[in-house]
Amino acid sequence: MNIVVLISGSGSNLQAIMDACTGGQIAGRVVGVLSNRADAYGLVRAAGAGIATAVIAHRDYDNREAFDAAMQQQIDAWQPDVVVLAGFMRILTSGFVRHYEGRLLNIHPSLLPHYKGLHTHRRVLAAGDRLHGCSVHYVNAELDGGPAIVQGVVTVHPRDDEQTLTEKVHKVEHRLYPLVLSWMASGRLVYREGKPLIDGDGAAGPVKLLF
């Protein structure tokens, strides 16, 4: 399975995916890494592993459509089976999303549909929630609104703050993304009629794993 990863920052989820590929957990390889920021450290990680990289700066384009078209051209040149958003901090146009329907994944640091958007850990603490986590989901035109595949759940302890919650959820992300990609590469996970099926089961709601 050919995997293309889109990043904007440090690329810790990218590293987890690369490690899972080289370690045999995922029957696939990362064939390209694209960033909208030239200073994204994830580009260094990819280059060090001999993976092709590209920078397409959103500031160089007049609108989202032109930026997404440039990204799409580069991504398609890598011939991906799946496109993975791993800390890619840009809202995508509906045309881009449609082009990769069923092949476009994102990981979001909350138990969707709760806390879409930014600052999820802060919002969880403010609400006094006892459970938090992250969701791997297919991407659709709605921000953080695509069907969730799997969710990793962590307990929010009374002494937790934004930093400790961030660290907890990051650890789960680094396990969840490779797991979902391994299911996809082995054929266990498929996308059919707008929803994920795992082992042929389209039961309502994502798989929940406790950490």
PDB file of C-alpha atoms in Angstrom:
ATOM      1  CA  MET A   1       0.000   0.000   0.000  1.00  0.00           C
ATOM      2  CA  ASN A   2       1.394   3.388  -1.041  1.00  0.00           C
ATOM      3  CA  ILE A   3       0.946   6.003   1.677  1.00  0.00           C
ATOM      4  CA  VAL A   4       1.261   9.769   1.232  1.00  0.00           C
ATOM      5  CA  VAL A   5       1.408  11.839   4.412  1.00  0.00           C
ATOM      6  CA  LEU A   6       0.529  15.538   4.712  1.00  0.00           C
ATOM      7  CA  ILE A   7       2.108  17.471   7.595  1.00  0.00           C
ATOM      8  CA  SER A   8       2.564  20.978   8.909  1.00  0.00           C
ATOM      9  CA  GLY A   9       4.813  20.396  11.898  1.00  0.00           C
ATOM     10  CA  SER A  10       7.050  17.972  13.773  1.00  0.00           C
ATOM     11  CA  GLY A  11       5.741  14.804  12.157  1.00  0.00           C
ATOM     12  CA  SER A  12       5.507  12.572  15.215  1.00  0.00           C
ATOM     13  CA  ASN A  13       2.569  10.655  13.731  1.00  0.00           C
ATOM     14  CA  LEU A  14       4.509  10.414  10.463  1.00  0.00           C
ATOM     15  CA  GLN A  15       7.378   8.845  12.407  1.00  0.00           C
ATOM     16  CA  ALA A  16       5.029   6.322  13.997  1.00  0.00           C
ATOM     17  CA  ILE A  17       3.690   5.386  10.550  1.00  0.00           C
ATOM     18  CA  MET A  18       7.184   5.083   9.039  1.00  0.00           C
ATOM     19  CA  ASP A  19       8.306   2.913  11.952  1.00  0.00           C
ATOM     20  CA  ALA A  20       5.240   0.680  11.559  1.00  0.00           C
ATOM     21  CA  CYS A  21       6.008   0.227   7.862  1.00  0.00           C
ATOM     22  CA  THR A  22       9.663  -0.647   8.390  1.00  0.00           C
ATOM     23  CA  GLY A  23       8.726  -2.890  11.317  1.00  0.00           C
ATOM     24  CA  GLY A  24       6.238  -4.866   9.250  1.00  0.00           C
ATOM     25  CA  GLN A  25       3.070  -3.793  11.102  1.00  0.00           C
ATOM     26  CA  ILE A  26       1.812  -2.053   7.954  1.00  0.00           C
ATOM     27  CA  ALA A  27       2.088  -3.911   4.642  1.00  0.00           C
ATOM     28  CA  GLY A  28       2.971  -0.708   2.858  1.00  0.00           C
ATOM     29  CA  ARG A  29       5.398   2.161   2.544  1.00  0.00           C
ATOM     30  CA  VAL A  30       5.364   5.933   2.787  1.00  0.00           C
ATOM     31  CA  VAL A  31       6.042   7.082  -0.781  1.00  0.00           C
ATOM     32  CA  GLY A  32       5.821  10.834  -0.236  1.00  0.00           C
ATOM     33  CA  VAL A  33       5.509  13.518   2.422  1.00  0.00           C
ATOM     34  CA  LEU A  34       4.052  16.922   1.600  1.00  0.00           C
ATOM     35  CA  SER A  35       4.039  20.005   3.814  1.00  0.00           C
ATOM     36  CA  ASN A  36       2.664  23.508   3.483  1.00  0.00           C
ATOM     37  CA  ARG A  37       5.576  24.706   5.640  1.00  0.00           C
ATOM     38  CA  ALA A  38       9.219  24.473   4.597  1.00  0.00           C
ATOM     39  CA  ASP A  39      10.342  24.447   8.249  1.00  0.00           C
ATOM     40  CA  ALA A  40       8.228  21.412   9.228  1.00  0.00           C
ATOM     41  CA  TYR A  41      10.535  18.999  11.047  1.00  0.00           C
ATOM     42  CA  GLY A  42       8.608  16.076   9.591  1.00  0.00           C
ATOM     43  CA  LEU A  43      10.341  16.813   6.282  1.00  0.00           C
ATOM     44  CA  VAL A  44      13.675  16.115   7.968  1.00  0.00           C
ATOM     45  CA  ARG A  45      12.333  12.829   9.338  1.00  0.00           C
ATOM     46  CA  ALA A  46      11.157  11.786   5.871  1.00  0.00           C
ATOM     47  CA  ALA A  47      14.344  12.815   4.085  1.00  0.00           C
ATOM     48  CA  GLY A  48      16.391  10.907   6.650  1.00  0.00           C
ATOM     49  CA  ALA A  49      14.402   7.799   5.789  1.00  0.00           C
ATOM     50  CA  GLY A  50      14.945   8.295   2.055  1.00  0.00           C
ATOM     51  CA  ILE A  51      11.324   9.287   1.409  1.00  0.00           C
ATOM     52  CA  ALA A  52      10.424  11.848  -1.256  1.00  0.00           C
ATOM     53  CA  THR A  53       9.266  15.219   0.076  1.00  0.00           C
ATOM     54  CA  ALA A  54       7.610  18.310  -1.317  1.00  0.00           C
ATOM     55  CA  VAL A  55       6.754  21.755   0.021  1.00  0.00           C
ATOM     56  CA  ILE A  56       3.734  23.576  -1.358  1.00  0.00           C
ATOM     57  CA  ALA A  57       3.294  26.791   0.589  1.00  0.00           C
ATOM     58  CA  HIS A  58      -0.321  27.889   0.886  1.00  0.00           C
ATOM     59  CA  ARG A  59       0.791  31.528   1.005  1.00  0.00           C
ATOM     60  CA  ASP A  60       1.962  31.229  -2.607  1.00  0.00           C
ATOM     61  CA  TYR A  61      -1.599  30.770  -3.858  1.00  0.00           C
ATOM     62  CA  ASP A  62      -4.465  33.221  -4.188  1.00  0.00           C
ATOM     63  CA  ASN A  63      -7.128  30.867  -2.896  1.00  0.00           C
ATOM     64  CA  ARG A  64      -7.747  27.443  -1.407  1.00  0.00           C
ATOM     65  CA  GLU A  65      -8.804  25.934  -4.719  1.00  0.00           C
ATOM     66  CA  ALA A  66      -5.501  26.799  -6.404  1.00  0.00           C
ATOM     67  CA  PHE A  67      -3.504  25.552  -3.418  1.00  0.00           C
ATOM     68  CA  ASP A  68      -5.411  22.267  -3.259  1.00  0.00           C
ATOM     69  CA  ALA A  69      -5.042  21.776  -7.026  1.00  0.00           C
ATOM     70  CA  ALA A  70      -1.263  22.113  -6.710  1.00  0.00           C
ATOM     71  CA  MET A  71      -1.219  19.645  -3.836  1.00  0.00           C
ATOM     72  CA  GLN A  72      -3.394  17.203  -5.733  1.00  0.00           C
ATOM     73  CA  GLN A  73      -1.047  17.253  -8.711  1.00  0.00           C
ATOM     74  CA  GLN A  74       1.942  16.413  -6.505  1.00  0.00           C
ATOM     75  CA  ILE A  75       0.098  13.792  -4.471  1.00  0.00           C
ATOM     76  CA  ASP A  76      -1.215  12.008  -7.546  1.00  0.00           C
ATOM     77  CA  ALA A  77       2.314  11.842  -8.975  1.00  0.00           C
ATOM     78  CA  TRP A  78       3.153   9.595  -6.003  1.00  0.00           C
ATOM     79  CA  GLN A  79       0.241   7.253  -6.875  1.00  0.00           C
ATOM     80  CA  PRO A  80      -1.127   6.854  -3.343  1.00  0.00           C
ATOM     81  CA  ASP A  81      -3.521   4.199  -2.125  1.00  0.00           C
ATOM     82  CA  VAL A  82      -4.200   6.348   0.936  1.00  0.00           C
ATOM     83  CA  VAL A  83      -3.545   9.981   1.847  1.00  0.00           C
ATOM     84  CA  VAL A  84      -2.966  10.589   5.550  1.00  0.00           C
ATOM     85  CA  LEU A  85      -3.421  13.948   7.282  1.00  0.00           C
ATOM     86  CA  ALA A  86      -0.987  13.993  10.202  1.00  0.00           C
ATOM     87  CA  GLY A  87      -1.055  17.417  11.796  1.00  0.00           C
ATOM     88  CA  PHE A  88      -1.811  19.122   8.495  1.00  0.00           C
ATOM     89  CA  MET A  89      -3.203  22.481   9.584  1.00  0.00           C
ATOM     90  CA  ARG A  90      -5.177  23.546   6.524  1.00  0.00           C
ATOM     91  CA  ILE A  91      -8.883  23.257   5.762  1.00  0.00           C
ATOM     92  CA  LEU A  92      -9.358  21.333   2.522  1.00  0.00           C
ATOM     93  CA  THR A  93     -11.753  22.208  -0.279  1.00  0.00           C
ATOM     94  CA  SER A  94     -14.684  19.953  -1.096  1.00  0.00           C
ATOM     95  CA  GLY A  95     -13.207  19.186  -4.534  1.00  0.00           C
ATOM     96  CA  PHE A  96      -9.971  17.912  -2.989  1.00  0.00           C
ATOM     97  CA  VAL A  97     -11.878  15.788  -0.502  1.00  0.00           C
ATOM     98  CA  ARG A  98     -14.097  14.298  -3.212  1.00  0.00           C
ATOM     99  CA  HIS A  99     -11.060  13.412  -5.322  1.00  0.00           C
ATOM    100  CA  TYR A 100      -9.690  11.239  -2.492  1.00  0.00           C
ATOM    101  CA  GLU A 101     -12.988   9.989  -1.071  1.00  0.00           C
ATOM    102  CA  GLY A 102     -12.454   6.727   0.762  1.00  0.00           C
ATOM    103  CA  ARG A 103      -8.665   7.206   0.632  1.00  0.00           C
ATOM    104  CA  LEU A 104      -8.287  10.291   2.848  1.00  0.00           C
ATOM    105  CA  LEU A 105      -7.745   9.833   6.595  1.00  0.00           C
ATOM    106  CA  ASN A 106      -7.341  12.241   9.491  1.00  0.00           C
ATOM    107  CA  ILE A 107      -6.627  11.886  13.200  1.00  0.00           C
ATOM    108  CA  HIS A 108      -8.316  14.331  15.553  1.00  0.00           C
ATOM    109  CA  PRO A 109      -7.498  14.799  19.263  1.00  0.00           C
ATOM    110  CA  SER A 110     -10.990  14.257  20.663  1.00  0.00           C
ATOM    111  CA  LEU A 111     -13.713  11.667  20.817  1.00  0.00           C
ATOM    112  CA  LEU A 112     -15.672  12.872  17.817  1.00  0.00           C
ATOM    113  CA  PRO A 113     -18.285  14.232  17.355  1.00  0.00           C
ATOM    114  CA  HIS A 114     -17.284  16.057  20.555  1.00  0.00           C
ATOM    115  CA  TYR A 115     -14.846  18.972  20.324  1.00  0.00           C
ATOM    116  CA  LYS A 116     -14.318  19.466  16.637  1.00  0.00           C
ATOM    117  CA  GLY A 117     -11.742  22.100  15.724  1.00  0.00           C
ATOM    118  CA  LEU A 118      -8.863  23.395  17.839  1.00  0.00           C
ATOM    119  CA  HIS A 119      -7.823  23.451  21.527  1.00  0.00           C
ATOM    120  CA  THR A 120      -9.554  20.173  22.318  1.00  0.00           C
ATOM    121  CA  HIS A 121      -7.564  19.377  25.479  1.00  0.00           C
ATOM    122  CA  ARG A 122      -8.288  22.800  26.947  1.00  0.00           C
ATOM    123  CA  ARG A 123     -11.983  22.440  26.169  1.00  0.00           C
ATOM    124  CA  VAL A 124     -12.160  18.968  27.730  1.00  0.00           C
ATOM    125  CA  LEU A 125     -10.621  20.282  30.934  1.00  0.00           C
ATOM    126  CA  ALA A 126     -12.950  23.285  31.015  1.00  0.00           C
ATOM    127  CA  ALA A 127     -15.969  20.990  30.634  1.00  0.00           C
ATOM    128  CA  GLY A 128     -14.797  18.678  33.414  1.00  0.00           C
ATOM    129  CA  ASP A 129     -14.967  15.582  31.210  1.00  0.00           C
ATOM    130  CA  ARG A 130     -13.620  12.358  32.671  1.00  0.00           C
ATOM    131  CA  LEU A 131     -12.895  10.724  29.319  1.00  0.00           C
ATOM    132  CA  HIS A 132     -10.902  12.069  26.371  1.00  0.00           C
ATOM    133  CA  GLY A 133      -8.929  10.645  23.470  1.00  0.00           C
ATOM    134  CA  CYS A 134      -8.537  10.721  19.710  1.00  0.00           C
ATOM    135  CA  SER A 135     -10.360   9.558  16.590  1.00  0.00           C
ATOM    136  CA  VAL A 136      -9.133   8.284  13.238  1.00  0.00           C
ATOM    137  CA  HIS A 137     -11.759   9.093  10.626  1.00  0.00           C
ATOM    138  CA  TYR A 138     -12.365   9.308   6.925  1.00  0.00           C
ATOM    139  CA  VAL A 139     -12.398  12.904   5.724  1.00  0.00           C
ATOM    140  CA  ASN A 140     -15.457  14.483   4.160  1.00  0.00           C
ATOM    141  CA  ALA A 141     -16.378  18.075   3.349  1.00  0.00           C
ATOM    142  CA  GLU A 142     -17.415  18.821   6.955  1.00  0.00           C
ATOM    143  CA  LEU A 143     -14.597  19.881   9.292  1.00  0.00           C
ATOM    144  CA  ASP A 144     -13.752  16.869  11.502  1.00  0.00           C
ATOM    145  CA  GLY A 145     -17.081  15.430  10.393  1.00  0.00           C
ATOM    146  CA  GLY A 146     -16.221  12.276   8.429  1.00  0.00           C
ATOM    147  CA  PRO A 147     -17.145   8.826   9.732  1.00  0.00           C
ATOM    148  CA  ALA A 148     -14.893   7.683  12.573  1.00  0.00           C
ATOM    149  CA  ILE A 149     -13.136   4.327  12.214  1.00  0.00           C
ATOM    150  CA  VAL A 150     -11.583   3.872  15.641  1.00  0.00           C
ATOM    151  CA  GLN A 151     -11.232   5.909  18.835  1.00  0.00           C
ATOM    152  CA  GLY A 152      -8.623   5.652  21.561  1.00  0.00           C
ATOM    153  CA  VAL A 153     -10.005   6.556  24.980  1.00  0.00           C
ATOM    154  CA  VAL A 154      -8.000   7.861  27.948  1.00  0.00           C
ATOM    155  CA  THR A 155      -9.063   8.837  31.461  1.00  0.00           C
ATOM    156  CA  VAL A 156      -8.785  12.480  32.504  1.00  0.00           C
ATOM    157  CA  HIS A 157      -7.358  12.560  36.022  1.00  0.00           C
ATOM    158  CA  PRO A 158      -7.940  15.424  38.483  1.00  0.00           C
ATOM    159  CA  ARG A 159      -4.287  16.469  38.267  1.00  0.00           C
ATOM    160  CA  ASP A 160      -4.184  16.508  34.467  1.00  0.00           C
ATOM    161  CA  ASP A 161      -3.513  19.790  32.714  1.00  0.00           C
ATOM    162  CA  GLU A 162      -3.347  20.707  29.051  1.00  0.00           C
ATOM    163  CA  GLN A 163       0.251  19.506  28.718  1.00  0.00           C
ATOM    164  CA  THR A 164      -0.279  16.114  30.368  1.00  0.00           C
ATOM    165  CA  LEU A 165      -3.436  15.515  28.334  1.00  0.00           C
ATOM    166  CA  THR A 166      -1.593  16.420  25.135  1.00  0.00           C
ATOM    167  CA  GLU A 167       1.132  13.897  25.961  1.00  0.00           C
ATOM    168  CA  LYS A 168      -1.407  11.185  26.821  1.00  0.00           C
ATOM    169  CA  VAL A 169      -3.352  11.625  23.612  1.00  0.00           C
ATOM    170  CA  HIS A 170      -0.211  11.838  21.455  1.00  0.00           C
ATOM    171  CA  LYS A 171       0.894   8.419  22.727  1.00  0.00           C
ATOM    172  CA  VAL A 172      -2.462   6.964  21.741  1.00  0.00           C
ATOM    173  CA  GLU A 173      -2.352   8.655  18.322  1.00  0.00           C
ATOM    174  CA  HIS A 174       1.002   7.023  17.622  1.00  0.00           C
ATOM    175  CA  ARG A 175      -0.589   3.601  18.177  1.00  0.00           C
ATOM    176  CA  LEU A 176      -3.959   4.228  16.553  1.00  0.00           C
ATOM    177  CA  TYR A 177      -2.851   5.569  13.157  1.00  0.00           C
ATOM    178  CA  PRO A 178      -0.553   2.607  12.378  1.00  0.00           C
ATOM    179  CA  LEU A 179      -3.292   0.224  13.521  1.00  0.00           C
ATOM    180  CA  VAL A 180      -5.866   1.686  11.132  1.00  0.00           C
ATOM    181  CA  LEU A 181      -3.378   1.725   8.248  1.00  0.00           C
ATOM    182  CA  SER A 182      -2.483  -1.907   8.930  1.00  0.00           C
ATOM    183  CA  TRP A 183      -6.187  -2.804   8.702  1.00  0.00           C
ATOM    184  CA  MET A 184      -6.459  -0.925   5.424  1.00  0.00           C
ATOM    185  CA  ALA A 185      -3.332  -2.513   3.948  1.00  0.00           C
ATOM    186  CA  SER A 186      -4.499  -6.032   4.840  1.00  0.00           C
ATOM    187  CA  GLY A 187      -7.986  -5.467   3.459  1.00  0.00           C
ATOM    188  CA  ARG A 188      -9.690  -5.685   6.857  1.00  0.00           C
ATOM    189  CA  LEU A 189     -10.842  -2.052   6.565  1.00  0.00           C
ATOM    190  CA  VAL A 190     -12.767  -0.917   3.511  1.00  0.00           C
ATOM    191  CA  TYR A 191     -14.806   2.164   2.686  1.00  0.00           C
ATOM    192  CA  ARG A 192     -18.242   1.429   1.282  1.00  0.00           C
ATOM    193  CA  GLU A 193     -21.188   3.741   0.664  1.00  0.00           C
ATOM    194  CA  GLY A 194     -19.738   6.465   2.834  1.00  0.00           C
ATOM    195  CA  LYS A 195     -18.829   4.425   5.895  1.00  0.00           C
ATOM    196  CA  PRO A 196     -16.038   2.182   7.193  1.00  0.00           C
ATOM    197  CA  LEU A 197     -16.435  -1.575   7.339  1.00  0.00           C
ATOM    198  CA  ILE A 198     -14.043  -3.642   9.447  1.00  0.00           C
ATOM    199  CA  ASP A 199     -14.008  -7.359   8.633  1.00  0.00           C
ATOM    200  CA  GLY A 200     -17.217  -6.795   6.682  1.00  0.00           C
ATOM    201  CA  ASP A 201     -18.987  -5.337   9.714  1.00  0.00           C
ATOM    202  CA  GLY A 202     -20.634  -1.959   9.298  1.00  0.00           C
ATOM    203  CA  ALA A 203     -21.902  -1.721  12.874  1.00  0.00           C
ATOM    204  CA  ALA A 204     -22.874   1.773  13.943  1.00  0.00           C
ATOM    205  CA  GLY A 205     -20.146   3.821  15.568  1.00  0.00           C
ATOM    206  CA  PRO A 206     -16.357   3.515  15.682  1.00  0.00           C
ATOM    207  CA  VAL A 207     -14.340   0.805  17.389  1.00  0.00           C
ATOM    208  CA  LYS A 208     -13.388   2.058  20.868  1.00  0.00           C
ATOM    209  CA  LEU A 209     -10.091   1.060  22.454  1.00  0.00           C
ATOM    210  CA  LEU A 210      -9.228   1.893  26.055  1.00  0.00           C
ATOM    211  CA  PHE A 211      -5.694   3.025  26.949  1.00  0.00           C
TER     212      PHE A 211
END
